[in-house]
């Protein structure tokens, strides 16, 4: 009997910046297995960076990550706001990369409030005469009631993925895997696992 | 004699959030023409959003932007740090989308200092015992001497594009087009215009 290959899920997110990313990756991969996926973490590529300049090492890592995404069927992106009101830009880049390749894009955020509400907390947003919102630099604040920039949310919806927002405790902001697991559950349905 | 079509350049960036984005788009497009390109601005799609919910309007805009990128041969991305130490996430998403489609990616930033230096100004970065940097959330700060997250810089370099960093005045932070024009000059060489 043929054994079906598990769909490969690229685990995009700022998790790579955790103090011990490998331990966190192992947790995520174990959850992936439980739902029938093979988790692929950005640090999985075996790279020999020895002797490379910091610049060349960075480019080698970027290239390896793109190759890993190309080997996957879906992305589960961790989009908890990172160092500002939006997701990590590396994660956003990878969502766009995956979407253009036709992968399904799932995403989870450990904050439950929407983008405009977050901007209001972080910056002094002001209501313009036409009703739109602007930030302290007079730049418009998207107010569509979405979790983040519309390109990110569009990728999730148009690819047939799912977005999960779940308010974690502040201490578990980058560690809580409730939303991640809900993404996997949704993805398992989509992939008929 | 056949007239060659001008390569189409998608003008990604937070410019869409300016108070008068159309006027700024016109300026950018005029510069594009001067260098032999047809500038394509995210707001160029003719969309009828009437009667749509804010959510559905947002998704329609995201879809239209992706279609516009598919119609282009290059992207010139405005990556001046936006509401944090990194580029706008919508722009990052579009760079990834374009890169996966094989477009050339050019980018300009109106800040000249590198990512780690910016994080140090914005957050209290700390040196770890192993020499790496971490931010106030104990998350690693990329220290490769790059302008931003390595995925964004990798896209530019691996696609054969160019990155221009040019320190603008604070008032012209989102308006200065010096770096944009330098990108167009570099792109004109690449496209043999």
mmCIF file with all atom_site columns, C-alpha atoms in Angstrom, chain B residues 75-177:
data_model
loop_
_atom_site.group_PDB
_atom_site.id
_atom_site.type_symbol
_atom_site.label_atom_id
_atom_site.label_alt_id
_atom_site.label_comp_id
_atom_site.label_asym_id
_atom_site.label_entity_id
_atom_site.label_seq_id
_atom_site.pdbx_PDB_ins_code
_atom_site.Cartn_x
_atom_site.Cartn_y
_atom_site.Cartn_z
_atom_site.occupancy
_atom_site.B_iso_or_equiv
_atom_site.pdbx_formal_charge
_atom_site.auth_seq_id
_atom_site.auth_comp_id
_atom_site.auth_asym_id
_atom_site.auth_atom_id
_atom_site.pdbx_PDB_model_num
ATOM 1   C CA . UNK B 1 75  ? 9.179  46.432 -8.875  1.00 0.00 ? 75  UNK B CA 1
ATOM 2   C CA . UNK B 1 76  ? 10.636 49.605 -7.423  1.00 0.00 ? 76  UNK B CA 1
ATOM 3   C CA . UNK B 1 77  ? 9.860  49.293 -3.724  1.00 0.00 ? 77  UNK B CA 1
ATOM 4   C CA . UNK B 1 78  ? 9.930  52.150 -1.248  1.00 0.00 ? 78  UNK B CA 1
ATOM 5   C CA . UNK B 1 79  ? 11.378 50.561 1.899   1.00 0.00 ? 79  UNK B CA 1
ATOM 6   C CA . UNK B 1 80  ? 11.931 53.562 4.173   1.00 0.00 ? 80  UNK B CA 1
ATOM 7   C CA . UNK B 1 81  ? 11.225 52.237 7.702   1.00 0.00 ? 81  UNK B CA 1
ATOM 8   C CA . UNK B 1 82  ? 7.514  52.646 8.381   1.00 0.00 ? 82  UNK B CA 1
ATOM 9   C CA . UNK B 1 83  ? 5.982  52.677 11.883  1.00 0.00 ? 83  UNK B CA 1
ATOM 10  C CA . UNK B 1 84  ? 8.926  50.688 13.227  1.00 0.00 ? 84  UNK B CA 1
ATOM 11  C CA . UNK B 1 85  ? 12.442 49.599 12.280  1.00 0.00 ? 85  UNK B CA 1
ATOM 12  C CA . UNK B 1 86  ? 11.430 47.929 8.992   1.00 0.00 ? 86  UNK B CA 1
ATOM 13  C CA . UNK B 1 87  ? 9.674  48.599 5.702   1.00 0.00 ? 87  UNK B CA 1
ATOM 14  C CA . UNK B 1 88  ? 5.894  48.604 5.389   1.00 0.00 ? 88  UNK B CA 1
ATOM 15  C CA . UNK B 1 89  ? 4.615  44.987 5.502   1.00 0.00 ? 89  UNK B CA 1
ATOM 16  C CA . UNK B 1 90  ? 2.401  45.449 2.448   1.00 0.00 ? 90  UNK B CA 1
ATOM 17  C CA . UNK B 1 91  ? 5.487  46.472 0.505   1.00 0.00 ? 91  UNK B CA 1
ATOM 18  C CA . UNK B 1 92  ? 7.445  43.499 1.866   1.00 0.00 ? 92  UNK B CA 1
ATOM 19  C CA . UNK B 1 93  ? 4.600  41.190 0.827   1.00 0.00 ? 93  UNK B CA 1
ATOM 20  C CA . UNK B 1 94  ? 4.632  42.634 -2.681  1.00 0.00 ? 94  UNK B CA 1
ATOM 21  C CA . UNK B 1 95  ? 8.398  42.239 -2.965  1.00 0.00 ? 95  UNK B CA 1
ATOM 22  C CA . UNK B 1 96  ? 8.038  38.548 -2.132  1.00 0.00 ? 96  UNK B CA 1
ATOM 23  C CA . UNK B 1 97  ? 5.157  38.160 -4.543  1.00 0.00 ? 97  UNK B CA 1
ATOM 24  C CA . UNK B 1 98  ? 7.145  39.823 -7.329  1.00 0.00 ? 98  UNK B CA 1
ATOM 25  C CA . UNK B 1 99  ? 10.284 37.848 -6.582  1.00 0.00 ? 99  UNK B CA 1
ATOM 26  C CA . UNK B 1 100 ? 8.489  34.508 -6.812  1.00 0.00 ? 100 UNK B CA 1
ATOM 27  C CA . UNK B 1 101 ? 7.123  35.571 -10.225 1.00 0.00 ? 101 UNK B CA 1
ATOM 28  C CA . UNK B 1 102 ? 10.659 36.309 -11.412 1.00 0.00 ? 102 UNK B CA 1
ATOM 29  C CA . UNK B 1 103 ? 10.389 40.114 -11.558 1.00 0.00 ? 103 UNK B CA 1
ATOM 30  C CA . UNK B 1 104 ? 13.445 42.197 -10.871 1.00 0.00 ? 104 UNK B CA 1
ATOM 31  C CA . UNK B 1 105 ? 13.222 43.926 -7.509  1.00 0.00 ? 105 UNK B CA 1
ATOM 32  C CA . UNK B 1 106 ? 14.684 47.393 -6.924  1.00 0.00 ? 106 UNK B CA 1
ATOM 33  C CA . UNK B 1 107 ? 14.313 49.190 -3.597  1.00 0.00 ? 107 UNK B CA 1
ATOM 34  C CA . UNK B 1 108 ? 15.137 52.529 -2.038  1.00 0.00 ? 108 UNK B CA 1
ATOM 35  C CA . UNK B 1 109 ? 15.183 53.743 1.538   1.00 0.00 ? 109 UNK B CA 1
ATOM 36  C CA . UNK B 1 110 ? 15.301 57.325 2.751   1.00 0.00 ? 110 UNK B CA 1
ATOM 37  C CA . UNK B 1 111 ? 17.267 56.202 5.789   1.00 0.00 ? 111 UNK B CA 1
ATOM 38  C CA . UNK B 1 112 ? 20.950 55.415 5.456   1.00 0.00 ? 112 UNK B CA 1
ATOM 39  C CA . UNK B 1 113 ? 21.707 53.606 8.713   1.00 0.00 ? 113 UNK B CA 1
ATOM 40  C CA . UNK B 1 114 ? 21.460 49.848 8.895   1.00 0.00 ? 114 UNK B CA 1
ATOM 41  C CA . UNK B 1 115 ? 18.809 47.715 10.549  1.00 0.00 ? 115 UNK B CA 1
ATOM 42  C CA . UNK B 1 116 ? 20.700 46.899 13.749  1.00 0.00 ? 116 UNK B CA 1
ATOM 43  C CA . UNK B 1 117 ? 21.561 50.563 14.301  1.00 0.00 ? 117 UNK B CA 1
ATOM 44  C CA . UNK B 1 118 ? 17.902 51.516 13.867  1.00 0.00 ? 118 UNK B CA 1
ATOM 45  C CA . UNK B 1 119 ? 16.767 48.857 16.325  1.00 0.00 ? 119 UNK B CA 1
ATOM 46  C CA . UNK B 1 120 ? 19.269 50.181 18.808  1.00 0.00 ? 120 UNK B CA 1
ATOM 47  C CA . UNK B 1 121 ? 17.730 53.661 18.503  1.00 0.00 ? 121 UNK B CA 1
ATOM 48  C CA . UNK B 1 122 ? 14.148 52.401 18.795  1.00 0.00 ? 122 UNK B CA 1
ATOM 49  C CA . UNK B 1 123 ? 14.506 49.671 21.415  1.00 0.00 ? 123 UNK B CA 1
ATOM 50  C CA . UNK B 1 124 ? 16.951 48.897 24.138  1.00 0.00 ? 124 UNK B CA 1
ATOM 51  C CA . UNK B 1 125 ? 19.086 46.361 22.373  1.00 0.00 ? 125 UNK B CA 1
ATOM 52  C CA . UNK B 1 126 ? 21.462 44.326 24.508  1.00 0.00 ? 126 UNK B CA 1
ATOM 53  C CA . UNK B 1 127 ? 24.584 42.377 23.650  1.00 0.00 ? 127 UNK B CA 1
ATOM 54  C CA . UNK B 1 128 ? 24.281 38.688 24.588  1.00 0.00 ? 128 UNK B CA 1
ATOM 55  C CA . UNK B 1 129 ? 27.216 36.687 25.962  1.00 0.00 ? 129 UNK B CA 1
ATOM 56  C CA . UNK B 1 130 ? 27.648 35.111 22.517  1.00 0.00 ? 130 UNK B CA 1
ATOM 57  C CA . UNK B 1 131 ? 27.983 38.554 20.921  1.00 0.00 ? 131 UNK B CA 1
ATOM 58  C CA . UNK B 1 132 ? 24.573 38.615 19.220  1.00 0.00 ? 132 UNK B CA 1
ATOM 59  C CA . UNK B 1 133 ? 22.077 41.435 19.791  1.00 0.00 ? 133 UNK B CA 1
ATOM 60  C CA . UNK B 1 134 ? 18.625 41.160 21.337  1.00 0.00 ? 134 UNK B CA 1
ATOM 61  C CA . UNK B 1 135 ? 15.733 43.622 21.689  1.00 0.00 ? 135 UNK B CA 1
ATOM 62  C CA . UNK B 1 136 ? 13.523 44.418 24.685  1.00 0.00 ? 136 UNK B CA 1
ATOM 63  C CA . UNK B 1 137 ? 11.473 41.235 24.055  1.00 0.00 ? 137 UNK B CA 1
ATOM 64  C CA . UNK B 1 138 ? 14.655 39.076 24.076  1.00 0.00 ? 138 UNK B CA 1
ATOM 65  C CA . UNK B 1 139 ? 14.252 38.548 20.339  1.00 0.00 ? 139 UNK B CA 1
ATOM 66  C CA . UNK B 1 140 ? 17.403 38.479 18.211  1.00 0.00 ? 140 UNK B CA 1
ATOM 67  C CA . UNK B 1 141 ? 18.187 41.544 16.133  1.00 0.00 ? 141 UNK B CA 1
ATOM 68  C CA . UNK B 1 142 ? 19.633 40.675 12.715  1.00 0.00 ? 142 UNK B CA 1
ATOM 69  C CA . UNK B 1 143 ? 23.133 42.135 12.574  1.00 0.00 ? 143 UNK B CA 1
ATOM 70  C CA . UNK B 1 144 ? 24.365 41.490 9.059   1.00 0.00 ? 144 UNK B CA 1
ATOM 71  C CA . UNK B 1 145 ? 24.974 45.166 8.311   1.00 0.00 ? 145 UNK B CA 1
ATOM 72  C CA . UNK B 1 146 ? 21.948 45.187 5.994   1.00 0.00 ? 146 UNK B CA 1
ATOM 73  C CA . UNK B 1 147 ? 19.347 47.910 5.449   1.00 0.00 ? 147 UNK B CA 1
ATOM 74  C CA . UNK B 1 148 ? 16.491 45.624 6.550   1.00 0.00 ? 148 UNK B CA 1
ATOM 75  C CA . UNK B 1 149 ? 15.424 41.997 7.017   1.00 0.00 ? 149 UNK B CA 1
ATOM 76  C CA . UNK B 1 150 ? 17.560 39.660 4.945   1.00 0.00 ? 150 UNK B CA 1
ATOM 77  C CA . UNK B 1 151 ? 14.635 38.364 2.867   1.00 0.00 ? 151 UNK B CA 1
ATOM 78  C CA . UNK B 1 152 ? 14.037 41.839 1.435   1.00 0.00 ? 152 UNK B CA 1
ATOM 79  C CA . UNK B 1 153 ? 17.690 42.443 0.648   1.00 0.00 ? 153 UNK B CA 1
ATOM 80  C CA . UNK B 1 154 ? 18.107 38.953 -0.787  1.00 0.00 ? 154 UNK B CA 1
ATOM 81  C CA . UNK B 1 155 ? 15.214 39.580 -3.184  1.00 0.00 ? 155 UNK B CA 1
ATOM 82  C CA . UNK B 1 156 ? 16.898 42.699 -4.512  1.00 0.00 ? 156 UNK B CA 1
ATOM 83  C CA . UNK B 1 157 ? 20.309 41.112 -4.928  1.00 0.00 ? 157 UNK B CA 1
ATOM 84  C CA . UNK B 1 158 ? 19.244 37.736 -6.290  1.00 0.00 ? 158 UNK B CA 1
ATOM 85  C CA . UNK B 1 159 ? 16.851 39.263 -8.810  1.00 0.00 ? 159 UNK B CA 1
ATOM 86  C CA . UNK B 1 160 ? 19.568 41.466 -10.256 1.00 0.00 ? 160 UNK B CA 1
ATOM 87  C CA . UNK B 1 161 ? 18.016 44.663 -8.903  1.00 0.00 ? 161 UNK B CA 1
ATOM 88  C CA . UNK B 1 162 ? 19.608 47.400 -6.833  1.00 0.00 ? 162 UNK B CA 1
ATOM 89  C CA . UNK B 1 163 ? 19.119 48.880 -3.383  1.00 0.00 ? 163 UNK B CA 1
ATOM 90  C CA . UNK B 1 164 ? 19.660 52.594 -2.826  1.00 0.00 ? 164 UNK B CA 1
ATOM 91  C CA . UNK B 1 165 ? 19.955 54.116 0.642   1.00 0.00 ? 165 UNK B CA 1
ATOM 92  C CA . UNK B 1 166 ? 19.865 57.898 0.824   1.00 0.00 ? 166 UNK B CA 1
ATOM 93  C CA . UNK B 1 167 ? 19.394 59.915 4.021   1.00 0.00 ? 167 UNK B CA 1
ATOM 94  C CA . UNK B 1 168 ? 16.587 62.414 3.456   1.00 0.00 ? 168 UNK B CA 1
ATOM 95  C CA . UNK B 1 169 ? 15.567 65.231 5.762   1.00 0.00 ? 169 UNK B CA 1
ATOM 96  C CA . UNK B 1 170 ? 13.050 64.183 8.413   1.00 0.00 ? 170 UNK B CA 1
ATOM 97  C CA . UNK B 1 171 ? 10.342 66.321 6.752   1.00 0.00 ? 171 UNK B CA 1
ATOM 98  C CA . UNK B 1 172 ? 10.881 64.596 3.392   1.00 0.00 ? 172 UNK B CA 1
ATOM 99  C CA . UNK B 1 173 ? 11.108 61.124 4.906   1.00 0.00 ? 173 UNK B CA 1
ATOM 100 C CA . UNK B 1 174 ? 8.283  59.692 2.783   1.00 0.00 ? 174 UNK B CA 1
ATOM 101 C CA . UNK B 1 175 ? 8.530  62.189 -0.077  1.00 0.00 ? 175 UNK B CA 1
ATOM 102 C CA . UNK B 1 176 ? 12.183 62.336 -1.106  1.00 0.00 ? 176 UNK B CA 1
ATOM 103 C CA . UNK B 1 177 ? 12.605 60.782 -4.551  1.00 0.00 ? 177 UNK B CA 1
#
